[in-house]
Short mmCIF file of N, CA and C in Angstrom, two decimals:
data_model
loop_
_atom_site.label_atom_id
_atom_site.label_comp_id
_atom_site.label_asym_id
_atom_site.label_seq_id
_atom_site.Cartn_x
_atom_site.Cartn_y
_atom_site.Cartn_z
N MET A 1 -3.51 8.79 6.74
CA MET A 1 -4.90 8.44 6.85
C MET A 1 -5.64 8.91 5.59
N PRO A 2 -6.69 8.24 5.23
CA PRO A 2 -7.37 8.56 3.98
C PRO A 2 -7.92 9.98 3.90
N TRP A 3 -8.19 10.59 5.04
CA TRP A 3 -8.75 11.94 5.05
C TRP A 3 -7.66 13.00 5.07
N ALA A 4 -6.41 12.60 5.19
CA ALA A 4 -5.29 13.56 5.16
C ALA A 4 -4.97 13.96 3.72
N LYS A 5 -4.31 15.09 3.58
CA LYS A 5 -4.01 15.64 2.25
C LYS A 5 -3.32 14.63 1.35
N ASP A 6 -2.32 13.94 1.86
CA ASP A 6 -1.57 12.99 1.03
C ASP A 6 -1.90 11.54 1.37
N GLY A 7 -3.03 11.32 2.04
CA GLY A 7 -3.38 9.97 2.47
C GLY A 7 -4.48 9.30 1.68
N GLY A 8 -4.93 9.94 0.63
CA GLY A 8 -6.05 9.39 -0.12
C GLY A 8 -5.78 8.07 -0.79
N SER A 9 -4.54 7.84 -1.15
CA SER A 9 -4.18 6.61 -1.85
C SER A 9 -2.72 6.27 -1.53
N PRO A 10 -2.40 4.99 -1.37
CA PRO A 10 -1.01 4.62 -1.16
C PRO A 10 -0.19 4.65 -2.46
N TYR A 11 -0.82 5.08 -3.55
CA TYR A 11 -0.14 5.16 -4.84
C TYR A 11 0.24 6.60 -5.22
N ILE A 12 0.11 7.53 -4.29
CA ILE A 12 0.50 8.92 -4.57
C ILE A 12 2.01 8.96 -4.74
N GLU A 13 2.44 9.44 -5.90
CA GLU A 13 3.86 9.35 -6.28
C GLU A 13 4.79 10.03 -5.27
N ALA A 14 4.43 11.19 -4.76
CA ALA A 14 5.30 11.88 -3.80
C ALA A 14 5.49 11.05 -2.53
N VAL A 15 4.44 10.39 -2.10
CA VAL A 15 4.51 9.53 -0.90
C VAL A 15 5.38 8.31 -1.19
N ILE A 16 5.20 7.72 -2.36
CA ILE A 16 6.00 6.55 -2.75
C ILE A 16 7.48 6.93 -2.79
N GLN A 17 7.80 8.04 -3.43
CA GLN A 17 9.20 8.44 -3.57
C GLN A 17 9.83 8.77 -2.21
N ASP A 18 9.07 9.41 -1.33
CA ASP A 18 9.58 9.71 0.00
C ASP A 18 9.92 8.42 0.75
N ALA A 19 9.00 7.47 0.72
CA ALA A 19 9.23 6.18 1.40
C ALA A 19 10.38 5.42 0.75
N ARG A 20 10.45 5.46 -0.57
CA ARG A 20 11.52 4.76 -1.30
C ARG A 20 12.88 5.32 -0.91
N GLN A 21 12.99 6.65 -0.86
CA GLN A 21 14.26 7.27 -0.50
C GLN A 21 14.70 6.87 0.91
N LYS A 22 13.77 6.85 1.83
CA LYS A 22 14.09 6.45 3.20
C LYS A 22 14.55 4.99 3.25
N ALA A 23 13.86 4.14 2.51
CA ALA A 23 14.25 2.72 2.47
C ALA A 23 15.62 2.54 1.84
N GLN A 24 15.86 3.30 0.78
CA GLN A 24 17.15 3.20 0.09
C GLN A 24 18.28 3.65 1.01
N ARG A 25 18.07 4.75 1.73
CA ARG A 25 19.10 5.23 2.67
C ARG A 25 19.36 4.20 3.77
N ALA A 26 18.33 3.51 4.19
CA ALA A 26 18.46 2.51 5.26
C ALA A 26 18.98 1.17 4.73
N GLY A 27 19.07 1.03 3.41
CA GLY A 27 19.52 -0.23 2.82
C GLY A 27 18.46 -1.32 2.89
N SER A 28 17.21 -0.92 2.97
CA SER A 28 16.12 -1.88 3.08
C SER A 28 15.71 -2.41 1.71
N ARG A 29 15.41 -3.68 1.65
CA ARG A 29 14.99 -4.32 0.41
C ARG A 29 13.54 -3.99 0.06
N PHE A 30 12.75 -3.65 1.07
CA PHE A 30 11.33 -3.35 0.88
C PHE A 30 10.96 -2.07 1.61
N PHE A 31 9.86 -1.47 1.16
CA PHE A 31 9.24 -0.37 1.89
C PHE A 31 7.74 -0.45 1.65
N PHE A 32 6.99 0.36 2.37
CA PHE A 32 5.54 0.31 2.18
C PHE A 32 4.93 1.69 2.21
N THR A 33 3.76 1.79 1.60
CA THR A 33 2.90 2.96 1.73
C THR A 33 1.56 2.42 2.21
N TRP A 34 0.90 3.19 3.07
CA TRP A 34 -0.32 2.68 3.70
C TRP A 34 -1.18 3.84 4.14
N ASN A 35 -2.44 3.81 3.81
CA ASN A 35 -3.36 4.84 4.29
C ASN A 35 -4.44 4.25 5.19
N VAL A 36 -4.19 3.14 5.81
CA VAL A 36 -5.05 2.35 6.68
C VAL A 36 -6.02 1.50 5.86
N ASN A 37 -6.62 2.06 4.82
CA ASN A 37 -7.55 1.28 4.00
C ASN A 37 -6.84 0.32 3.06
N GLU A 38 -5.70 0.72 2.58
CA GLU A 38 -4.95 -0.10 1.63
C GLU A 38 -3.46 -0.02 1.96
N PHE A 39 -2.81 -1.16 1.92
CA PHE A 39 -1.38 -1.28 2.24
C PHE A 39 -0.67 -1.78 0.99
N VAL A 40 0.43 -1.11 0.62
CA VAL A 40 1.20 -1.54 -0.55
C VAL A 40 2.64 -1.78 -0.12
N LEU A 41 3.11 -2.99 -0.35
CA LEU A 41 4.50 -3.36 -0.08
C LEU A 41 5.25 -3.26 -1.40
N TRP A 42 6.31 -2.49 -1.41
CA TRP A 42 7.11 -2.26 -2.61
C TRP A 42 8.49 -2.87 -2.44
N GLU A 43 9.05 -3.36 -3.51
CA GLU A 43 10.46 -3.71 -3.51
C GLU A 43 11.20 -2.42 -3.82
N THR A 44 12.22 -2.10 -3.04
CA THR A 44 12.94 -0.84 -3.24
C THR A 44 13.54 -0.82 -4.64
N PHE A 45 13.22 0.25 -5.37
CA PHE A 45 13.61 0.37 -6.77
C PHE A 45 14.45 1.63 -6.98
N PRO A 46 15.27 1.67 -8.06
CA PRO A 46 16.04 2.87 -8.36
C PRO A 46 15.12 4.07 -8.63
N ALA A 47 15.63 5.26 -8.41
CA ALA A 47 14.83 6.48 -8.48
C ALA A 47 14.06 6.66 -9.79
N LYS A 48 14.63 6.35 -10.89
CA LYS A 48 14.00 6.63 -12.20
C LYS A 48 13.18 5.45 -12.74
N THR A 49 12.88 4.47 -11.93
CA THR A 49 12.13 3.30 -12.40
C THR A 49 10.71 3.70 -12.77
N ALA A 50 10.30 3.34 -13.98
CA ALA A 50 8.94 3.64 -14.44
C ALA A 50 7.93 2.89 -13.58
N GLN A 51 6.76 3.48 -13.45
CA GLN A 51 5.72 2.88 -12.61
C GLN A 51 5.39 1.46 -13.06
N LYS A 52 5.39 1.22 -14.34
CA LYS A 52 5.04 -0.10 -14.86
C LYS A 52 6.08 -1.17 -14.52
N ASP A 53 7.28 -0.75 -14.14
CA ASP A 53 8.36 -1.69 -13.84
C ASP A 53 8.59 -1.91 -12.35
N ARG A 54 7.75 -1.35 -11.52
CA ARG A 54 7.92 -1.46 -10.07
C ARG A 54 7.23 -2.72 -9.55
N SER A 55 7.93 -3.44 -8.69
CA SER A 55 7.35 -4.64 -8.08
C SER A 55 6.67 -4.28 -6.77
N TYR A 56 5.43 -4.73 -6.62
CA TYR A 56 4.69 -4.45 -5.40
C TYR A 56 3.56 -5.45 -5.23
N LYS A 57 3.01 -5.45 -4.03
CA LYS A 57 1.80 -6.24 -3.73
C LYS A 57 0.94 -5.37 -2.83
N SER A 58 -0.36 -5.38 -3.09
CA SER A 58 -1.26 -4.56 -2.28
C SER A 58 -2.29 -5.42 -1.56
N TRP A 59 -2.73 -4.92 -0.42
CA TRP A 59 -3.76 -5.56 0.38
C TRP A 59 -4.83 -4.53 0.70
N LYS A 60 -6.08 -4.89 0.54
CA LYS A 60 -7.19 -4.07 1.03
C LYS A 60 -7.32 -4.41 2.51
N VAL A 61 -7.33 -3.41 3.36
CA VAL A 61 -7.30 -3.64 4.80
C VAL A 61 -8.66 -3.37 5.44
N THR A 62 -9.17 -2.19 5.24
CA THR A 62 -10.45 -1.80 5.84
C THR A 62 -11.04 -0.67 5.01
N GLN A 63 -12.11 -0.06 5.47
CA GLN A 63 -12.73 1.05 4.74
C GLN A 63 -13.09 2.17 5.72
N LEU A 64 -12.09 2.91 6.12
CA LEU A 64 -12.31 4.03 7.04
C LEU A 64 -12.57 5.30 6.24
N HIS A 65 -13.46 6.12 6.75
CA HIS A 65 -13.75 7.40 6.11
C HIS A 65 -13.58 8.58 7.06
N LYS A 66 -13.58 8.28 8.36
CA LYS A 66 -13.48 9.33 9.37
C LYS A 66 -12.58 8.84 10.50
N PRO A 67 -11.93 9.77 11.21
CA PRO A 67 -11.07 9.37 12.32
C PRO A 67 -11.80 8.53 13.38
N GLU A 68 -13.08 8.80 13.59
CA GLU A 68 -13.84 8.05 14.60
C GLU A 68 -13.93 6.56 14.27
N HIS A 69 -13.81 6.23 13.00
CA HIS A 69 -13.91 4.83 12.58
C HIS A 69 -12.77 3.98 13.15
N LEU A 70 -11.69 4.62 13.55
CA LEU A 70 -10.55 3.88 14.12
C LEU A 70 -10.91 3.19 15.43
N GLU A 71 -11.93 3.68 16.11
CA GLU A 71 -12.30 3.15 17.42
C GLU A 71 -13.39 2.09 17.37
N ILE A 72 -13.92 1.83 16.20
CA ILE A 72 -15.00 0.85 16.06
C ILE A 72 -14.41 -0.55 16.20
N PRO A 73 -15.02 -1.41 17.02
CA PRO A 73 -14.49 -2.77 17.22
C PRO A 73 -14.28 -3.55 15.91
N SER A 74 -15.17 -3.39 14.95
CA SER A 74 -14.99 -4.12 13.68
C SER A 74 -13.76 -3.64 12.92
N THR A 75 -13.41 -2.36 13.07
CA THR A 75 -12.20 -1.84 12.44
C THR A 75 -10.97 -2.44 13.11
N ILE A 76 -10.97 -2.46 14.43
CA ILE A 76 -9.84 -3.03 15.17
C ILE A 76 -9.67 -4.50 14.81
N HIS A 77 -10.76 -5.22 14.72
CA HIS A 77 -10.72 -6.63 14.33
C HIS A 77 -10.16 -6.79 12.91
N ALA A 78 -10.62 -5.95 11.98
CA ALA A 78 -10.14 -6.02 10.59
C ALA A 78 -8.64 -5.76 10.53
N LEU A 79 -8.16 -4.79 11.29
CA LEU A 79 -6.72 -4.48 11.30
C LEU A 79 -5.91 -5.65 11.86
N LYS A 80 -6.37 -6.23 12.95
CA LYS A 80 -5.65 -7.36 13.55
C LYS A 80 -5.65 -8.57 12.62
N SER A 81 -6.78 -8.84 12.00
CA SER A 81 -6.87 -9.98 11.06
C SER A 81 -5.95 -9.77 9.87
N TRP A 82 -5.97 -8.55 9.33
CA TRP A 82 -5.11 -8.25 8.19
C TRP A 82 -3.64 -8.38 8.58
N LEU A 83 -3.28 -7.91 9.77
CA LEU A 83 -1.88 -7.98 10.20
C LEU A 83 -1.37 -9.41 10.21
N GLU A 84 -2.18 -10.34 10.67
CA GLU A 84 -1.78 -11.75 10.65
C GLU A 84 -1.55 -12.22 9.21
N THR A 85 -2.46 -11.87 8.33
CA THR A 85 -2.32 -12.24 6.91
C THR A 85 -1.06 -11.63 6.32
N PHE A 86 -0.86 -10.33 6.58
CA PHE A 86 0.30 -9.65 6.03
C PHE A 86 1.61 -10.27 6.50
N LEU A 87 1.72 -10.53 7.79
CA LEU A 87 2.97 -11.09 8.32
C LEU A 87 3.28 -12.44 7.69
N SER A 88 2.28 -13.24 7.48
CA SER A 88 2.47 -14.54 6.82
C SER A 88 2.89 -14.34 5.36
N ASP A 89 2.17 -13.46 4.66
CA ASP A 89 2.51 -13.18 3.26
C ASP A 89 3.91 -12.60 3.14
N PHE A 90 4.24 -11.65 4.03
CA PHE A 90 5.55 -11.01 3.96
C PHE A 90 6.67 -12.01 4.23
N ALA A 91 6.47 -12.91 5.16
CA ALA A 91 7.50 -13.93 5.43
C ALA A 91 7.79 -14.72 4.16
N ASN A 92 6.75 -15.09 3.43
CA ASN A 92 6.94 -15.84 2.18
C ASN A 92 7.61 -14.99 1.10
N ILE A 93 7.26 -13.72 1.04
CA ILE A 93 7.90 -12.82 0.08
C ILE A 93 9.37 -12.65 0.44
N TYR A 94 9.65 -12.39 1.71
CA TYR A 94 11.02 -12.18 2.17
C TYR A 94 11.89 -13.41 1.91
N LEU A 95 11.32 -14.59 2.13
CA LEU A 95 12.07 -15.83 1.92
C LEU A 95 12.18 -16.21 0.44
N GLY A 96 11.44 -15.50 -0.40
CA GLY A 96 11.51 -15.77 -1.83
C GLY A 96 10.60 -16.88 -2.31
N THR A 97 9.71 -17.38 -1.46
CA THR A 97 8.82 -18.46 -1.88
C THR A 97 7.56 -17.93 -2.57
N THR A 98 7.28 -16.65 -2.41
CA THR A 98 6.17 -15.99 -3.10
C THR A 98 6.72 -14.77 -3.82
N PRO A 99 6.42 -14.62 -5.10
CA PRO A 99 6.93 -13.45 -5.83
C PRO A 99 6.20 -12.18 -5.41
N LEU A 100 6.85 -11.08 -5.60
CA LEU A 100 6.26 -9.78 -5.30
C LEU A 100 6.01 -9.04 -6.61
N GLY A 101 4.79 -8.62 -6.82
CA GLY A 101 4.49 -7.73 -7.94
C GLY A 101 4.58 -8.32 -9.32
N THR A 102 3.75 -9.28 -9.62
CA THR A 102 3.75 -9.85 -10.96
C THR A 102 2.55 -9.36 -11.77
N GLN A 103 1.96 -8.22 -11.39
CA GLN A 103 0.82 -7.69 -12.11
C GLN A 103 1.22 -7.20 -13.50
N LEU A 104 0.31 -7.38 -14.43
CA LEU A 104 0.49 -6.84 -15.77
C LEU A 104 0.29 -5.33 -15.71
N PRO A 105 0.84 -4.58 -16.67
CA PRO A 105 0.70 -3.12 -16.63
C PRO A 105 -0.75 -2.65 -16.53
N ASP A 106 -1.67 -3.31 -17.23
CA ASP A 106 -3.07 -2.88 -17.15
C ASP A 106 -3.67 -3.16 -15.77
N GLU A 107 -3.23 -4.24 -15.12
CA GLU A 107 -3.70 -4.53 -13.76
C GLU A 107 -3.19 -3.47 -12.78
N LYS A 108 -1.92 -3.08 -12.94
CA LYS A 108 -1.36 -2.05 -12.08
C LYS A 108 -2.12 -0.74 -12.27
N PHE A 109 -2.37 -0.39 -13.52
CA PHE A 109 -3.10 0.84 -13.82
C PHE A 109 -4.47 0.82 -13.15
N LEU A 110 -5.18 -0.29 -13.27
CA LEU A 110 -6.52 -0.40 -12.67
C LEU A 110 -6.48 -0.30 -11.15
N GLN A 111 -5.47 -0.90 -10.51
CA GLN A 111 -5.36 -0.80 -9.05
C GLN A 111 -5.18 0.65 -8.62
N ILE A 112 -4.32 1.37 -9.33
CA ILE A 112 -4.07 2.77 -9.00
C ILE A 112 -5.32 3.60 -9.25
N LEU A 113 -5.98 3.37 -10.37
CA LEU A 113 -7.21 4.09 -10.70
C LEU A 113 -8.30 3.82 -9.67
N GLU A 114 -8.51 2.56 -9.34
CA GLU A 114 -9.55 2.20 -8.36
C GLU A 114 -9.26 2.81 -6.99
N SER A 115 -8.01 2.84 -6.61
CA SER A 115 -7.64 3.44 -5.33
C SER A 115 -7.98 4.93 -5.33
N SER A 116 -7.70 5.61 -6.42
CA SER A 116 -8.02 7.04 -6.53
C SER A 116 -9.52 7.27 -6.57
N LEU A 117 -10.25 6.40 -7.25
CA LEU A 117 -11.71 6.55 -7.31
C LEU A 117 -12.35 6.35 -5.94
N ARG A 118 -11.82 5.42 -5.16
CA ARG A 118 -12.35 5.23 -3.80
C ARG A 118 -12.18 6.51 -2.99
N LEU A 119 -11.06 7.19 -3.20
CA LEU A 119 -10.81 8.46 -2.52
C LEU A 119 -11.84 9.49 -2.94
N ARG A 120 -12.07 9.63 -4.23
CA ARG A 120 -13.03 10.62 -4.74
C ARG A 120 -14.43 10.35 -4.19
N ASN A 121 -14.84 9.10 -4.21
CA ASN A 121 -16.19 8.76 -3.75
C ASN A 121 -16.37 9.07 -2.27
N ARG A 122 -15.32 8.93 -1.48
CA ARG A 122 -15.42 9.23 -0.04
C ARG A 122 -15.55 10.72 0.21
N ARG A 123 -14.96 11.52 -0.65
CA ARG A 123 -14.96 12.98 -0.42
C ARG A 123 -16.24 13.65 -0.89
N ARG A 124 -17.11 12.95 -1.54
CA ARG A 124 -18.36 13.56 -2.03
C ARG A 124 -19.36 13.72 -0.94
#
């Protein structure tokens, strides 16, 4: 969750590596990191892969700042709507009809930076 110590951003390296290791052990082609506000689907990559070489796609899901926000009807609606979109997108990614992670290095950098800035702004 965004208010948890390691939940501020789905781009936190320790969280990514933990999820990647679990996916690799399971033989999964994909894994994800998610803090409810933003969901990132990653293609499982070797341990030493540089951040700029990682394939991923991210979705903005909602904007929660407190645990109580999970119970708001508009939040529940946003999550359900996003889930439908994600499942459709993931089916296309899995089937290979839509590529995963074609962002340029500067686009990736900006996504990570913006995700971190959203975290900072919420904590003020």
